[in-house]
Amino acid sequence: MRISCSNCLSSFLKYTYIHTPYQIMKIESIEIRLENLKLSKPYRIAFKTIDFVENLFVMVRMTNGIIGYGSCNPENEVAFISRKKTLESIELLDQDKLKSISFDDPWTMIHEINTMLDHVPTLQAALEISIWDAWGKSLDKSVLDIWGKKIDPLPTSVTIGIMDAEQTLQEAHAFIKNGFDHLKIKIGIDPESDTERIIKLREEFKDSIVIRADINQGYRLEDFTTFLSLSENLGIELYEQPLRRDQFTDLDTINTSQKSTIAADESLLNIADANELITNNRCGILNIKIMKCGGPSFVDPISELAKNHQVTLMWGCNDESRLSIAAAMNMAYAHENTKYLDLDGSFDLAYDPALGGFEIKNGVMIPVDKPGFGIDLEF
């Protein structure tokens, strides 16, 4: 099953676009640069340790002087497309043709870009973010105002990597001191030691925290069922991607009540994946990451399908600039079936050229009231 760009765009337009005053815009130039962003501290997940991350930044300058900013994380494990292909796909952009197009709504340009790139979700996401940012600035409106705010701001979870129980408690104390009470615990080593860490958290903090478990494809089915049994009374809110993408069909043996708390992450890349997951009742939550789905125009059909089947949305990320995090947050608030935020990807960057976009108040992500996505980019 494949959904064409035009179908994705028309669906997104139907459900989220709010009419805006007539504008004519043209692109003057597109600059794309790769930045190596060091993390303030390395962290471990089920299969590796991460200490830096690369992000692509897009600057689209319009002939009226407005600059739209976008970014993406081209990491293969996020979007299942190689970093090499993301970078090579920049050459597919016919800038001369794009510069020749006058557009009075974002869709004309977005459709043209998506047609050129076919399906390179990382780069498509970054470019689409930049077009929306420029469009909002041209109207002197936030992108969220243009899309339409559907829900109130939510708390984001913050991530604790794989570490021993004592280190886990130390990390949790530091987060709670800074106002966060939704903790996502990376697990996936073995059910017994994973459970022990969560037991220690519950003993230390009782019900003052929300715990989410991110297994990162680290379990086999028997490991997951063991973990479900061991953690049954620990109040875990959700279980993210317990099995590998190619083993997710094994969840067909799990009972329905347990499936409702499973969030599909690596198993969800596009509308075809969403349809398969929902049709076969393999999860109750879809974790949307715009880097793997291809930007707003590709996400809305997934959201609409989920809403029609009472499946909720979780908005996730990898290590990303607050530029793409702000875009994901705005998209989350423009979808009424959003229930969970996991948008902490910029918190641990030792360097991020993006400033603004949102504020954090007691762990809740508050969008700034500025044109576009409210981001300033400084290199």
Short mmCIF file of C-alpha atoms in Angstrom, two decimals:
data_model
loop_
_atom_site.label_atom_id
_atom_site.label_comp_id
_atom_site.label_asym_id
_atom_site.label_seq_id
_atom_site.Cartn_x
_atom_site.Cartn_y
_atom_site.Cartn_z
CA MET A 1 0.00 0.00 0.00
CA ARG A 2 1.40 3.38 -0.96
CA ILE A 3 -0.16 6.79 -0.46
CA SER A 4 0.80 9.45 -2.98
CA CYS A 5 1.99 12.89 -1.95
CA SER A 6 -1.12 14.51 -3.40
CA ASN A 7 -3.39 12.30 -1.27
CA CYS A 8 -1.40 13.13 1.86
CA LEU A 9 -1.56 16.84 1.12
CA SER A 10 -5.27 16.91 0.38
CA SER A 11 -6.02 15.01 3.57
CA PHE A 12 -3.92 17.36 5.66
CA LEU A 13 -5.53 20.36 3.98
CA LYS A 14 -9.02 19.04 4.64
CA TYR A 15 -8.61 18.50 8.35
CA THR A 16 -6.20 21.15 9.58
CA TYR A 17 -5.85 24.08 7.24
CA ILE A 18 -7.42 27.38 8.28
CA HIS A 19 -7.91 30.00 5.57
CA THR A 20 -5.37 32.81 5.70
CA PRO A 21 -5.08 36.11 3.82
CA TYR A 22 -3.87 35.91 0.23
CA GLN A 23 -0.08 35.89 -0.06
CA ILE A 24 2.35 35.45 -2.93
CA MET A 25 5.79 34.07 -2.11
CA LYS A 26 8.82 32.89 -4.05
CA ILE A 27 12.01 31.19 -2.93
CA GLU A 28 15.25 33.08 -3.41
CA SER A 29 17.64 30.44 -2.06
CA ILE A 30 17.83 27.22 -0.05
CA GLU A 31 20.81 26.55 2.20
CA ILE A 32 21.28 23.17 3.87
CA ARG A 33 24.08 22.46 6.33
CA LEU A 34 25.05 19.49 8.48
CA GLU A 35 25.92 20.17 12.11
CA ASN A 36 27.50 17.79 14.61
CA LEU A 37 25.74 18.43 17.94
CA LYS A 38 27.53 17.06 20.98
CA LEU A 39 25.45 15.75 23.87
CA SER A 40 26.07 17.14 27.34
CA LYS A 41 26.20 13.53 28.57
CA PRO A 42 26.24 10.20 26.73
CA TYR A 43 23.39 7.75 27.29
CA ARG A 44 22.83 4.08 26.64
CA ILE A 45 19.89 2.36 24.95
CA ALA A 46 19.36 -1.35 24.28
CA PHE A 47 22.06 -1.71 21.64
CA LYS A 48 24.52 1.21 21.79
CA THR A 49 25.84 4.29 23.60
CA ILE A 50 25.23 7.73 22.08
CA ASP A 51 27.43 10.78 22.73
CA PHE A 52 26.78 13.07 19.75
CA VAL A 53 24.19 13.53 17.04
CA GLU A 54 24.12 15.05 13.56
CA ASN A 55 21.30 17.37 12.46
CA LEU A 56 20.62 18.93 9.07
CA PHE A 57 19.50 22.56 9.13
CA VAL A 58 17.52 24.15 6.31
CA MET A 59 17.30 27.90 5.69
CA VAL A 60 14.82 28.88 2.98
CA ARG A 61 15.14 32.55 2.09
CA MET A 62 12.14 34.12 0.36
CA THR A 63 12.28 37.01 -2.10
CA ASN A 64 10.44 39.17 0.44
CA GLY A 65 13.34 38.74 2.90
CA ILE A 66 11.67 36.20 5.17
CA ILE A 67 13.74 33.16 6.16
CA GLY A 68 12.08 29.87 7.06
CA TYR A 69 13.99 27.45 9.26
CA GLY A 70 13.76 23.67 9.32
CA SER A 71 15.84 20.78 10.62
CA CYS A 72 15.97 17.02 10.78
CA ASN A 73 17.91 14.19 12.34
CA PRO A 74 19.15 11.99 9.45
CA GLU A 75 19.99 9.05 11.74
CA ASN A 76 19.17 5.72 10.08
CA GLU A 77 17.66 4.20 13.24
CA VAL A 78 15.00 6.93 13.36
CA ALA A 79 13.71 6.91 9.80
CA PHE A 80 15.05 3.61 8.41
CA ILE A 81 16.71 5.55 5.63
CA SER A 82 20.47 5.85 5.54
CA ARG A 83 22.23 9.05 6.46
CA LYS A 84 24.03 8.72 3.12
CA LYS A 85 20.76 8.69 1.17
CA THR A 86 19.43 11.69 3.08
CA LEU A 87 22.53 13.70 2.20
CA GLU A 88 22.62 12.51 -1.42
CA SER A 89 18.95 13.42 -1.85
CA ILE A 90 19.77 17.10 -1.43
CA GLU A 91 21.00 16.91 -5.04
CA LEU A 92 17.49 15.92 -6.15
CA LEU A 93 16.19 19.38 -5.30
CA ASP A 94 15.90 21.40 -8.50
CA GLN A 95 16.44 24.79 -6.92
CA ASP A 96 16.03 26.65 -10.20
CA LYS A 97 12.58 25.15 -10.64
CA LEU A 98 11.62 25.83 -7.02
CA LYS A 99 12.74 29.45 -7.35
CA SER A 100 10.53 29.89 -10.41
CA ILE A 101 7.33 28.97 -8.56
CA SER A 102 5.10 31.67 -7.10
CA PHE A 103 2.87 30.20 -4.40
CA ASP A 104 -0.06 31.62 -2.44
CA ASP A 105 -0.38 28.69 -0.02
CA PRO A 106 2.26 26.30 1.39
CA TRP A 107 0.86 23.24 -0.41
CA THR A 108 2.04 24.21 -3.88
CA MET A 109 5.67 24.31 -2.75
CA ILE A 110 5.40 21.31 -0.40
CA HIS A 111 3.90 19.19 -3.16
CA GLU A 112 6.67 20.18 -5.56
CA ILE A 113 9.38 19.32 -3.01
CA ASN A 114 7.78 15.98 -2.13
CA THR A 115 7.54 15.09 -5.82
CA MET A 116 11.24 15.81 -6.33
CA LEU A 117 12.31 13.77 -3.32
CA ASP A 118 9.79 10.92 -3.78
CA HIS A 119 10.15 9.57 -0.23
CA VAL A 120 13.09 10.79 1.82
CA PRO A 121 11.19 11.49 5.05
CA THR A 122 14.03 13.16 6.94
CA LEU A 123 14.77 15.79 4.32
CA GLN A 124 11.10 16.20 3.42
CA ALA A 125 10.33 16.92 7.07
CA ALA A 126 13.07 19.54 7.37
CA LEU A 127 12.02 21.30 4.17
CA GLU A 128 8.33 21.24 5.02
CA ILE A 129 9.06 22.67 8.47
CA SER A 130 10.98 25.51 6.81
CA ILE A 131 8.13 26.28 4.40
CA TRP A 132 5.58 26.41 7.22
CA ASP A 133 7.92 28.58 9.30
CA ALA A 134 8.27 31.05 6.43
CA TRP A 135 4.53 31.01 5.76
CA GLY A 136 3.70 31.77 9.39
CA LYS A 137 6.21 34.61 9.43
CA SER A 138 4.73 36.05 6.22
CA LEU A 139 1.31 36.21 7.92
CA ASP A 140 2.78 37.32 11.27
CA LYS A 141 1.05 34.32 12.85
CA SER A 142 2.23 31.22 14.67
CA VAL A 143 1.98 27.99 12.71
CA LEU A 144 -0.21 26.59 15.49
CA ASP A 145 -2.69 29.43 14.94
CA ILE A 146 -2.76 28.57 11.24
CA TRP A 147 -3.23 24.84 11.83
CA GLY A 148 -5.67 25.31 14.70
CA LYS A 149 -4.94 24.40 18.32
CA LYS A 150 -6.97 21.33 19.34
CA ILE A 151 -5.66 20.47 22.82
CA ASP A 152 -4.11 22.16 25.82
CA PRO A 153 -0.35 21.90 26.46
CA LEU A 154 0.88 18.60 27.87
CA PRO A 155 3.84 17.49 29.99
CA THR A 156 6.66 15.82 28.13
CA SER A 157 8.41 12.76 29.44
CA VAL A 158 12.16 12.89 29.94
CA THR A 159 14.39 9.92 29.22
CA ILE A 160 16.56 7.88 31.54
CA GLY A 161 18.92 5.64 29.60
CA ILE A 162 19.96 2.11 30.49
CA MET A 163 21.99 2.23 33.71
CA ASP A 164 22.05 0.56 37.10
CA ALA A 165 19.37 1.18 39.76
CA GLU A 166 21.44 3.68 41.76
CA GLN A 167 22.20 5.79 38.69
CA THR A 168 18.56 5.58 37.65
CA LEU A 169 17.48 7.06 40.98
CA GLN A 170 20.08 9.82 40.69
CA GLU A 171 18.85 10.74 37.21
CA ALA A 172 15.24 10.70 38.40
CA HIS A 173 16.01 13.01 41.32
CA ALA A 174 17.72 15.47 38.99
CA PHE A 175 14.75 15.53 36.60
CA ILE A 176 12.20 15.91 39.40
CA LYS A 177 14.22 18.76 40.88
CA ASN A 178 13.86 20.50 37.51
CA GLY A 179 10.08 20.07 37.47
CA PHE A 180 9.62 16.91 35.39
CA ASP A 181 7.43 14.10 36.70
CA HIS A 182 6.91 11.98 33.54
CA LEU A 183 9.88 9.63 33.25
CA LYS A 184 10.55 7.35 30.28
CA ILE A 185 12.85 4.52 31.31
CA LYS A 186 14.95 2.83 28.62
CA ILE A 187 14.98 -0.91 29.19
CA GLY A 188 15.37 -4.02 27.03
CA ILE A 189 18.30 -5.85 28.59
CA ASP A 190 16.44 -8.53 30.57
CA PRO A 191 13.02 -8.50 32.26
CA GLU A 192 14.30 -9.12 35.80
CA SER A 193 16.89 -6.34 36.03
CA ASP A 194 14.63 -3.99 34.06
CA THR A 195 11.82 -4.60 36.55
CA GLU A 196 14.16 -4.07 39.50
CA ARG A 197 15.00 -0.55 38.31
CA ILE A 198 11.33 0.35 38.07
CA ILE A 199 10.60 -1.16 41.49
CA LYS A 200 13.30 1.10 42.95
CA LEU A 201 11.72 4.13 41.29
CA ARG A 202 8.30 3.29 42.72
CA GLU A 203 9.74 2.70 46.18
CA GLU A 204 11.54 6.05 46.06
CA PHE A 205 8.86 8.26 44.49
CA LYS A 206 5.61 6.35 45.09
CA ASP A 207 2.83 7.74 42.85
CA SER A 208 4.38 11.19 42.41
CA ILE A 209 5.82 10.20 39.01
CA VAL A 210 4.46 8.75 35.77
CA ILE A 211 6.59 5.91 34.40
CA ARG A 212 6.81 4.93 30.75
CA ALA A 213 8.92 1.96 29.61
CA ASP A 214 10.79 2.17 26.31
CA ILE A 215 12.03 -1.27 25.30
CA ASN A 216 13.55 -0.08 22.02
CA GLN A 217 12.99 -3.44 20.28
CA GLY A 218 15.12 -5.12 22.96
CA TYR A 219 12.81 -8.03 23.87
CA ARG A 220 11.56 -11.21 22.30
CA LEU A 221 7.91 -12.06 22.92
CA GLU A 222 8.69 -14.31 25.89
CA ASP A 223 10.79 -11.54 27.47
CA PHE A 224 7.98 -9.06 27.05
CA THR A 225 5.32 -11.30 28.52
CA THR A 226 7.62 -11.98 31.48
CA PHE A 227 8.16 -8.25 31.95
CA LEU A 228 4.42 -7.58 31.75
CA SER A 229 3.87 -10.13 34.51
CA LEU A 230 6.69 -8.85 36.72
CA SER A 231 5.69 -5.19 36.33
CA GLU A 232 1.93 -5.68 36.51
CA ASN A 233 1.50 -3.69 39.75
CA LEU A 234 4.08 -0.98 39.11
CA GLY A 235 1.74 1.45 37.35
CA ILE A 236 3.60 1.67 34.03
CA GLU A 237 1.66 3.99 31.75
CA LEU A 238 2.81 2.53 28.42
CA TYR A 239 5.26 0.12 26.82
CA GLU A 240 7.05 1.49 23.78
CA GLN A 241 8.15 -0.81 20.92
CA PRO A 242 8.66 -4.01 22.93
CA LEU A 243 9.66 -6.18 19.93
CA ARG A 244 11.62 -5.67 16.74
CA ARG A 245 9.72 -4.27 13.78
CA ASP A 246 9.96 -7.60 11.94
CA GLN A 247 8.63 -9.47 15.01
CA PHE A 248 5.72 -7.17 15.86
CA THR A 249 3.21 -9.70 14.52
CA ASP A 250 4.08 -11.84 17.57
CA LEU A 251 2.00 -9.38 19.62
CA ASP A 252 -1.12 -10.96 18.13
CA THR A 253 -0.97 -13.40 21.05
CA ILE A 254 -1.12 -10.64 23.68
CA ASN A 255 -4.54 -9.95 25.21
CA THR A 256 -6.45 -6.84 24.17
CA SER A 257 -6.18 -4.97 27.47
CA GLN A 258 -2.39 -5.23 27.38
CA LYS A 259 -2.23 -4.11 23.75
CA SER A 260 -3.96 -0.85 24.63
CA THR A 261 -0.83 0.30 26.48
CA ILE A 262 1.62 -0.68 23.72
CA ALA A 263 3.06 2.19 21.66
CA ALA A 264 4.37 1.39 18.19
CA ASP A 265 7.50 3.37 17.32
CA GLU A 266 9.93 1.70 14.90
CA SER A 267 6.95 -0.27 13.55
CA LEU A 268 5.30 2.96 12.37
CA LEU A 269 6.84 4.75 9.39
CA ASN A 270 3.88 5.61 7.18
CA ILE A 271 0.15 5.31 6.60
CA ALA A 272 0.49 1.70 5.40
CA ASP A 273 2.17 0.73 8.69
CA ALA A 274 -0.51 2.57 10.65
CA ASN A 275 -3.24 0.72 8.77
CA GLU A 276 -1.62 -2.67 9.44
CA LEU A 277 -1.08 -1.94 13.14
CA ILE A 278 -4.61 -0.69 13.68
CA THR A 279 -6.35 -3.30 11.53
CA ASN A 280 -4.62 -6.10 13.42
CA ASN A 281 -5.05 -4.44 16.82
CA ARG A 282 -1.36 -4.65 17.69
CA CYS A 283 -1.19 -1.46 19.74
CA GLY A 284 -3.31 1.27 21.28
CA ILE A 285 -0.83 4.10 20.74
CA LEU A 286 1.01 5.34 17.66
CA ASN A 287 4.33 7.08 18.32
CA ILE A 288 4.73 9.68 15.60
CA LYS A 289 8.17 11.04 14.83
CA ILE A 290 8.17 13.50 11.97
CA MET A 291 11.68 12.42 10.94
CA LYS A 292 10.43 8.96 10.03
CA CYS A 293 7.00 9.97 8.65
CA GLY A 294 8.08 12.81 6.38
CA GLY A 295 6.59 16.00 7.83
CA PRO A 296 3.13 17.38 8.54
CA SER A 297 1.59 16.49 5.18
CA PHE A 298 2.33 12.80 5.71
CA VAL A 299 1.40 12.70 9.38
CA ASP A 300 -2.19 13.91 9.18
CA PRO A 301 -3.57 10.84 7.35
CA ILE A 302 -2.02 8.68 10.08
CA SER A 303 -3.64 10.81 12.77
CA GLU A 304 -7.02 10.72 11.06
CA LEU A 305 -6.91 6.93 10.70
CA ALA A 306 -5.95 6.59 14.37
CA LYS A 307 -8.73 8.93 15.49
CA ASN A 308 -11.32 6.96 13.55
CA HIS A 309 -10.29 3.81 15.44
CA GLN A 310 -9.90 5.38 18.90
CA VAL A 311 -6.12 5.01 18.82
CA THR A 312 -4.19 7.74 20.60
CA LEU A 313 -1.06 9.57 19.51
CA MET A 314 2.31 9.88 21.18
CA TRP A 315 4.76 12.37 19.69
CA GLY A 316 8.36 11.28 19.95
CA CYS A 317 11.78 12.33 18.77
CA ASN A 318 15.44 11.42 18.78
CA ASP A 319 18.28 13.77 19.71
CA GLU A 320 17.17 16.82 17.74
CA SER A 321 17.47 20.56 17.70
CA ARG A 322 14.68 22.41 19.46
CA LEU A 323 13.72 23.63 15.97
CA SER A 324 12.29 20.27 14.89
CA ILE A 325 11.10 19.62 18.46
CA ALA A 326 9.07 22.86 18.34
CA ALA A 327 7.56 21.78 15.01
CA ALA A 328 6.59 18.39 16.46
CA MET A 329 5.04 20.04 19.51
CA ASN A 330 2.96 22.37 17.33
CA MET A 331 1.79 19.41 15.28
CA ALA A 332 0.89 17.51 18.43
CA TYR A 333 -1.31 20.34 19.69
CA ALA A 334 -3.05 20.56 16.31
CA HIS A 335 -4.33 16.95 16.59
CA GLU A 336 -7.15 16.20 18.97
CA ASN A 337 -6.18 12.57 19.57
CA THR A 338 -2.77 13.52 20.95
CA LYS A 339 -2.38 12.12 24.47
CA TYR A 340 1.37 11.81 25.12
CA LEU A 341 4.45 13.94 24.49
CA ASP A 342 7.96 12.55 24.51
CA LEU A 343 9.76 15.57 23.11
CA ASP A 344 12.89 15.88 25.22
CA GLY A 345 15.33 15.43 22.34
CA SER A 346 16.93 18.87 22.63
CA PHE A 347 17.37 18.92 26.40
CA ASP A 348 20.70 17.10 26.44
CA LEU A 349 22.37 18.95 23.57
CA ALA A 350 25.54 20.69 24.69
CA TYR A 351 25.14 22.95 21.64
CA ASP A 352 22.02 23.84 19.69
CA PRO A 353 21.94 26.74 17.22
CA ALA A 354 18.15 27.04 17.63
CA LEU A 355 16.67 29.29 20.29
CA GLY A 356 13.03 29.74 21.35
CA GLY A 357 10.09 27.73 20.07
CA PHE A 358 8.70 26.69 23.46
CA GLU A 359 9.01 27.12 27.19
CA ILE A 360 8.97 24.43 29.87
CA LYS A 361 6.85 25.07 32.97
CA ASN A 362 6.75 22.23 35.51
CA GLY A 363 7.48 19.79 32.71
CA VAL A 364 4.72 21.14 30.45
CA MET A 365 5.66 22.31 26.94
CA ILE A 366 4.24 25.77 26.23
CA PRO A 367 4.47 27.13 22.65
CA VAL A 368 5.79 30.67 22.31
CA ASP A 369 3.45 33.22 20.78
CA LYS A 370 5.63 34.26 17.87
CA PRO A 371 5.34 34.03 14.07
CA GLY A 372 6.20 30.72 12.44
CA PHE A 373 7.57 28.25 14.95
CA GLY A 374 9.03 31.04 17.06
CA ILE A 375 12.63 29.94 16.48
CA ASP A 376 15.76 32.03 16.07
CA LEU A 377 18.69 30.23 14.44
CA GLU A 378 22.22 31.27 15.34
CA PHE A 379 25.35 29.65 13.93
#
